[in-house]
CSV table of C-alpha atoms in Angstrom, one decimal:
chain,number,residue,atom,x,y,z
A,1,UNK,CA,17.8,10.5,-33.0
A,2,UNK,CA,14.5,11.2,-31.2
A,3,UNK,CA,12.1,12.0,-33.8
A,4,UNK,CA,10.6,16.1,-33.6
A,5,UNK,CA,6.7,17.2,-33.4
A,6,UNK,CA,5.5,20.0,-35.0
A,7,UNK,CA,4.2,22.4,-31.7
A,8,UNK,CA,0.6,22.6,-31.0
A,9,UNK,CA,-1.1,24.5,-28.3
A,10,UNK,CA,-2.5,22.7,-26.2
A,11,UNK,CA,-6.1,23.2,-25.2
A,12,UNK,CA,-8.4,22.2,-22.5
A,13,UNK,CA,-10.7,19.3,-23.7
A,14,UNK,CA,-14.7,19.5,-23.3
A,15,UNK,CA,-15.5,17.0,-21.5
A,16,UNK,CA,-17.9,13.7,-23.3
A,17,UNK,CA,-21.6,13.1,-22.5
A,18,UNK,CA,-21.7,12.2,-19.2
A,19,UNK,CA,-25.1,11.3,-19.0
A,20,UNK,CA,-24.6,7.3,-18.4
A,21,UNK,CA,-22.2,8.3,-15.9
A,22,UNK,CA,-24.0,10.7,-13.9
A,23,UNK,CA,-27.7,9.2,-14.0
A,24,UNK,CA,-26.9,6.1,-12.5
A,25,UNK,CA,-27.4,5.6,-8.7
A,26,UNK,CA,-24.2,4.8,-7.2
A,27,UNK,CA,-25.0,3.1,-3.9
A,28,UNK,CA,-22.3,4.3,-1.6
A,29,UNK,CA,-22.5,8.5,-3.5
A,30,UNK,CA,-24.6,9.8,-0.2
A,31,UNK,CA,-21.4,9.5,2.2
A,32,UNK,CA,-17.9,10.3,0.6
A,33,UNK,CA,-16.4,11.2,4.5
A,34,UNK,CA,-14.3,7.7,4.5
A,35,UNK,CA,-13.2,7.4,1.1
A,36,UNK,CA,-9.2,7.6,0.6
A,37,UNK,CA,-8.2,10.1,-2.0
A,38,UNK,CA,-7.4,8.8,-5.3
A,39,UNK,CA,-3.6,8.8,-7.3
A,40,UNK,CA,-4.1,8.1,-11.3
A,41,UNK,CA,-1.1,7.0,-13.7
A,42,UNK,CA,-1.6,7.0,-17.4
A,43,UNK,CA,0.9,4.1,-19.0
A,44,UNK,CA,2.6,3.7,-22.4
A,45,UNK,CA,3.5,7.1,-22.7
A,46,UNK,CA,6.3,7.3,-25.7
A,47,UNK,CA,5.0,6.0,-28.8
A,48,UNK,CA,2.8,8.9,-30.1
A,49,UNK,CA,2.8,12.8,-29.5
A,50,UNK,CA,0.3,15.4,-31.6
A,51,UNK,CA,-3.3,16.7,-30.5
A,52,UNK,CA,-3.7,13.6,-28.6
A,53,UNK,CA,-0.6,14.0,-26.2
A,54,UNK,CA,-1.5,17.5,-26.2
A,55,UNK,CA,-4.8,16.8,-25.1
A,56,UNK,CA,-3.5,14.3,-22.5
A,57,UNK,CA,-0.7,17.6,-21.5
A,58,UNK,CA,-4.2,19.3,-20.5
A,59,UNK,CA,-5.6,17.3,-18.1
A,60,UNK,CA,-5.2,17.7,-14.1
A,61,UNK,CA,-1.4,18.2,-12.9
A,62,UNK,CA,-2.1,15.5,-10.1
A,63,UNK,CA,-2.2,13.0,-13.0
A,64,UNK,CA,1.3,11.4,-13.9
A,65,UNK,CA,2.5,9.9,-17.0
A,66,UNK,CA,4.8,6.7,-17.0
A,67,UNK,CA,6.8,6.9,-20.0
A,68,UNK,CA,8.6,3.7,-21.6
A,69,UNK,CA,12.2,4.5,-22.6
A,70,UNK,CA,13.7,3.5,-26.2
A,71,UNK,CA,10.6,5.0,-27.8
A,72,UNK,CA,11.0,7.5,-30.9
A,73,UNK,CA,9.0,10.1,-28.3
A,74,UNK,CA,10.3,9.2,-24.8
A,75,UNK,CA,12.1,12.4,-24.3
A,76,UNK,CA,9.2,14.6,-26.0
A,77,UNK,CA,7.1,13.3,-23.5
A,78,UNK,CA,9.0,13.9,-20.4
A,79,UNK,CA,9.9,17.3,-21.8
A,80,UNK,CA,6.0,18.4,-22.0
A,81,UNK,CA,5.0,16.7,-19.0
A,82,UNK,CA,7.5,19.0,-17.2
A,83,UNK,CA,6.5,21.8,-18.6
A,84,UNK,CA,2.6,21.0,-17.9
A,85,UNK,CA,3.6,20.3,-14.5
A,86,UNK,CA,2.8,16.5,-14.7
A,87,UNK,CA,4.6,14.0,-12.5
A,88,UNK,CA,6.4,11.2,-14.7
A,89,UNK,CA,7.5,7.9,-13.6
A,90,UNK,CA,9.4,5.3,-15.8
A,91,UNK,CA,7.7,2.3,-17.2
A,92,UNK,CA,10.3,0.4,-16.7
A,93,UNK,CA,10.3,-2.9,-19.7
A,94,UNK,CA,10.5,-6.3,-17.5
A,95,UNK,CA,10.2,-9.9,-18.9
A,96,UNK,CA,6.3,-11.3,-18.1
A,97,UNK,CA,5.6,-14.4,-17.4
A,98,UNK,CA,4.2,-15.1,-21.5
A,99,UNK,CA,7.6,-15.1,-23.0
A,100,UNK,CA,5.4,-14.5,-26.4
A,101,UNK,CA,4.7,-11.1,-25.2
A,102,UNK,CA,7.2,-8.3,-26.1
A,103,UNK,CA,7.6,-5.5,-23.7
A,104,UNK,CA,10.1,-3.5,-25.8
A,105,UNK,CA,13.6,-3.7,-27.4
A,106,UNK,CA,15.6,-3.8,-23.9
A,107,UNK,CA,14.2,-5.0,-20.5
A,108,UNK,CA,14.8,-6.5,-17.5
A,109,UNK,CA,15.1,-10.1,-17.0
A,110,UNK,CA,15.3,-12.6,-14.5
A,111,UNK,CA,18.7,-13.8,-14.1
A,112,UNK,CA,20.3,-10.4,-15.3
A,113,UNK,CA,23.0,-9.4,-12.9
A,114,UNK,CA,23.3,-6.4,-11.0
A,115,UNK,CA,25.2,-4.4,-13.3
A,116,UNK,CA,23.0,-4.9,-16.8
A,117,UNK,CA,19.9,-4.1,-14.2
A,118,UNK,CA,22.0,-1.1,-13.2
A,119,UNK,CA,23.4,0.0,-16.5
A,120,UNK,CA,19.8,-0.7,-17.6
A,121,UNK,CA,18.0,1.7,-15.2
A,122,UNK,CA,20.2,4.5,-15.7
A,123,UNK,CA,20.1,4.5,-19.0
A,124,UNK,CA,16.5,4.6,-18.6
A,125,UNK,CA,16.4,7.5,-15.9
A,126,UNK,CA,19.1,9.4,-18.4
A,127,UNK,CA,16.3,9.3,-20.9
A,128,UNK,CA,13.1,10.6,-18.3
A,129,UNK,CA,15.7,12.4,-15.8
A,130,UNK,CA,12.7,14.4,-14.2
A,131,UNK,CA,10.8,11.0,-13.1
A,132,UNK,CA,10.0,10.4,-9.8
A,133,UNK,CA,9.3,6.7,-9.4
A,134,UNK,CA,9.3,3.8,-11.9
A,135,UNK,CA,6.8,1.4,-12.2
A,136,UNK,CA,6.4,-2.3,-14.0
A,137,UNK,CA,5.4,-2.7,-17.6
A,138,UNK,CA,4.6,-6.3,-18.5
A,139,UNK,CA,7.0,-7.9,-16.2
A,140,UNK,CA,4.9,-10.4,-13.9
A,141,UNK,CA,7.7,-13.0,-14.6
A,142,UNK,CA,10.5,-10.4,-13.1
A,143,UNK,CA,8.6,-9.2,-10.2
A,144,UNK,CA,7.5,-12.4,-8.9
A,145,UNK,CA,11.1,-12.7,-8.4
A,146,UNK,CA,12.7,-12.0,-4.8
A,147,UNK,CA,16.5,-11.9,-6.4
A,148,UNK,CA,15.8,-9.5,-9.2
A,149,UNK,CA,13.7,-7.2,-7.5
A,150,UNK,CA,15.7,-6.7,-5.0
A,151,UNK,CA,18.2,-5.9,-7.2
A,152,UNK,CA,15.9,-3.6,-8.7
A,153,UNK,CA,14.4,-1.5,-6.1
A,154,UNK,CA,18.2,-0.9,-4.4
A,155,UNK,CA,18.7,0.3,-7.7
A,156,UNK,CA,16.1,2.6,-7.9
A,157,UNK,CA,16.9,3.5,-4.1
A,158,UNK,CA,20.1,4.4,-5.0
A,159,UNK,CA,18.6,6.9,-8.2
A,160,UNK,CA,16.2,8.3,-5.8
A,161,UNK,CA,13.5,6.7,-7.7
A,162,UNK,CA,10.1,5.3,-5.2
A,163,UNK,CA,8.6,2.1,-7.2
A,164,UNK,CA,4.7,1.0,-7.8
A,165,UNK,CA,4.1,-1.9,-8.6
A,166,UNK,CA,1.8,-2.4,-11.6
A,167,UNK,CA,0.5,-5.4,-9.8
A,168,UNK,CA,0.7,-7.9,-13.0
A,169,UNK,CA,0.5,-10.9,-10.7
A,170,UNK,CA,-0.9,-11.5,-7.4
A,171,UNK,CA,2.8,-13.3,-6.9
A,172,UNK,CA,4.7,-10.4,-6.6
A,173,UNK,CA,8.1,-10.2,-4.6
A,174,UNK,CA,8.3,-6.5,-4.6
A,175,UNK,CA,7.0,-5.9,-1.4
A,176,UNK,CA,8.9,-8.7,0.5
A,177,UNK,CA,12.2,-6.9,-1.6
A,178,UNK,CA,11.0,-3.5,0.0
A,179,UNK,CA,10.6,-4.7,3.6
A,180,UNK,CA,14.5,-6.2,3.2
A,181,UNK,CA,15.8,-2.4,2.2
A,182,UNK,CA,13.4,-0.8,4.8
A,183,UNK,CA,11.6,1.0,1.5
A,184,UNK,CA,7.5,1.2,0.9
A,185,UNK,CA,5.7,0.1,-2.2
A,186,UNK,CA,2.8,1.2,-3.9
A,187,UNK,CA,0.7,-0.9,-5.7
A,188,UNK,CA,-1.9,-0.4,-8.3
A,189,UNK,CA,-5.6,-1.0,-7.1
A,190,UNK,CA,-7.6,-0.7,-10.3
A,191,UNK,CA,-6.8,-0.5,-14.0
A,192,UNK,CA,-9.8,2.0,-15.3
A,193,UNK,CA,-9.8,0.4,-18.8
A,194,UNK,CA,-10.1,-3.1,-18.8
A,195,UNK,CA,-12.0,-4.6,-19.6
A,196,UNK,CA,-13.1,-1.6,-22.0
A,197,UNK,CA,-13.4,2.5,-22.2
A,198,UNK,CA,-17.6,1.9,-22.2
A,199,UNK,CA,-19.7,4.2,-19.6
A,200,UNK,CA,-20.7,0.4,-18.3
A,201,UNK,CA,-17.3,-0.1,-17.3
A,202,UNK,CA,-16.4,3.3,-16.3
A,203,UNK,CA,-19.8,3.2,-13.8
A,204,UNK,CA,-18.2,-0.1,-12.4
A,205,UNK,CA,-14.9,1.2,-11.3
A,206,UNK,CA,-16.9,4.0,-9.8
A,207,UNK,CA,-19.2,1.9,-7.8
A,208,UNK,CA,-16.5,-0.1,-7.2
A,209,UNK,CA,-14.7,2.6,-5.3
A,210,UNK,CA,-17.0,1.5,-2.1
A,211,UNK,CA,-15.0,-1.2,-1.2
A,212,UNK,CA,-11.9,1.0,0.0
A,213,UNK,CA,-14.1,3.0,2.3
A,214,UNK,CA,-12.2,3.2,5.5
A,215,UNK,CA,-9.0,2.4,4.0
A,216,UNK,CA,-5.6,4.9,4.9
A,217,UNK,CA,-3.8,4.3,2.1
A,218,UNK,CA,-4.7,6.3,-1.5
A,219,UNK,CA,-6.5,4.3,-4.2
A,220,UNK,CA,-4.2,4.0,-7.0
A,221,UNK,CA,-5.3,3.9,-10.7
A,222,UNK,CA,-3.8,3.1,-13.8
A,223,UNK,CA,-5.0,3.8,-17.5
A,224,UNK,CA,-3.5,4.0,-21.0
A,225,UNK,CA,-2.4,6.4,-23.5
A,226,UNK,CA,-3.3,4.6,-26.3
A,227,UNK,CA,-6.0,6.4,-28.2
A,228,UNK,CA,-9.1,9.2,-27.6
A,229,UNK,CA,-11.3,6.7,-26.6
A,230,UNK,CA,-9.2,5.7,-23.3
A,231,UNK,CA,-9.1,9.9,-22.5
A,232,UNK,CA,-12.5,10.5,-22.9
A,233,UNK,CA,-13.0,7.5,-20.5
A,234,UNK,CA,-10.4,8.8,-17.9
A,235,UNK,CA,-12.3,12.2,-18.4
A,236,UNK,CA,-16.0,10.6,-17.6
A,237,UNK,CA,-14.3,9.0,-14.1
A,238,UNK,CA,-12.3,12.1,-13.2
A,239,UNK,CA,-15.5,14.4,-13.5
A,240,UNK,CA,-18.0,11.7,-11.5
A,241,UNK,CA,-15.1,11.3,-9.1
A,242,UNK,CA,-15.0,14.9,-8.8
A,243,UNK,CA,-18.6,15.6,-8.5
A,244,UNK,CA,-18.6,12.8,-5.8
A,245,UNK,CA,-15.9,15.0,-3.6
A,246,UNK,CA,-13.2,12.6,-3.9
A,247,UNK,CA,-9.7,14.0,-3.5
A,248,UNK,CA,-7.3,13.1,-6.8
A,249,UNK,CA,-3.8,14.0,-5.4
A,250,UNK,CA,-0.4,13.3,-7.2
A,251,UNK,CA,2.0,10.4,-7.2
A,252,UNK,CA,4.5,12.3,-4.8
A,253,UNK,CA,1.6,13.1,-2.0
A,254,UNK,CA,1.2,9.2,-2.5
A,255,UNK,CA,4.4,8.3,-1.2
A,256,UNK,CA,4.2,11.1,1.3
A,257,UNK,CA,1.1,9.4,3.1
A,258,UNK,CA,3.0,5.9,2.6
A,259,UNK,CA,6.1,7.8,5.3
A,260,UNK,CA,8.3,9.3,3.1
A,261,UNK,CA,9.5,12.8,3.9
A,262,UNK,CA,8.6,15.5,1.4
């Protein structure tokens, strides 16, 4: 049985001292016309709820969560980011290429056949029914393989799920696997907290952002749930990236600009 959270209101969250963030010179800040709008994900959702996942509830509704499944607050999650009109993917467990690693109690693994991988994914969509695309947790093993990523994206296809790959490896199959069902992937550009939350590291993504001038597609962003110091960080970037004039749109308007109808 899923585990219950006492309610709290959920409040806006003062933004931290931006000072580090908003005195340095960013070299590309005079000229914003080319830059792509920007799609952030928040990962791990499922393991905590309280002030902090409240907190998390309050920040832009163009920000989705990706919940894991199997987690004693999966379903609190997905409830709450319903209700705070937050998009929700699920973060689907798949085997990496570490077999040490442990990316939860059931998860996809090479050599599964197509009905565990389809039992699998809708047990996980029966548990985050309002999600609107899955991506990848761990699982650079799984995705850098054609057979079971094919498997999986028909899969998803077939739930009405799009996919993002997490981009774990740079040998990823899952856009060969979408070209064979005619399907787009995403695929995640930058993860904002590695290789820490600091303003030095927050200020590098941002001047980072340079290099995708020009591009069509949306720069997609990934972060973590895991404690205040990774939303205080996401909070820095969002208000820089704001006061910038750079466009934060939603996972769905993603997929939208990729060619899929509304």
């Amino acid at each position: 049985m899923e585990k219950t959270e006492e309610k709290t209101e959920s409040k806006s969250v003062s933004t931290p001292d931006m000072t580090a963030i908003e005195s340095y010179k960013y070299t590309w800040s005079n000229n914003t016309d080319a830059m792509p709008p920007v799609v952030i994900i928040i990962d791990d959702f499922g393991q905590n709820a309280g002030q902090l996942l409240d907190d998390f509830s309050a920040l832009p509704k163009e920000i989705a969560f990706s919940i894991l499944p199997d987690l004693p607050y999966t379903q609190t999650v997905a409830r709450l980011a319903e209700k705070t009109n937050h998009e929700t993917l699920i973060h689907i467990p798949m085997q990496a290429l570490d077999h040490q690693a442990n990316p939860g109690k059931r998860y996809i693994r090479t050599g599964m056949d197509k009905y565990a991988i389809s039992d699998l994914l809708q047990d996980f969509y029966a548990q985050i029914p309002n999600a609107i695309a899955a991506n990848n947790h761990m699982g650079s093993e799984v995705t850098s393989d054609l057979a079971t990523m094919n498997i999986i994206l028909e899969e998803l296809d077939n739930l009405g799920l799009y996919f993002l790959d997490s981009a774990t490896t740079n040998k990823s199959a899952a856009f060969t696997a979408g070209k064979n069902l005619g399907l787009k992937i995403a695929k995640r550009d930058i993860f904002l907290d590695v290789p820490d939350n600091s303003d030095a590291t927050i200020i590098n993504k941002i001047e980072g952002l340079a290099k995708y001038k020009g591009r069509n597609e949306p720069v997609v962003i990934i972060t973590h749930c895991h404690n205040r110091d990774k939303l205080n960080a996401l909070q820095k970037f969002l208000k820089q990236i704001d006061n910038m004039g750079i466009e934060l749109i939603s996972v769905s308007q993603l997929f939208r600009k990729l060619g899929y109808p509304a």
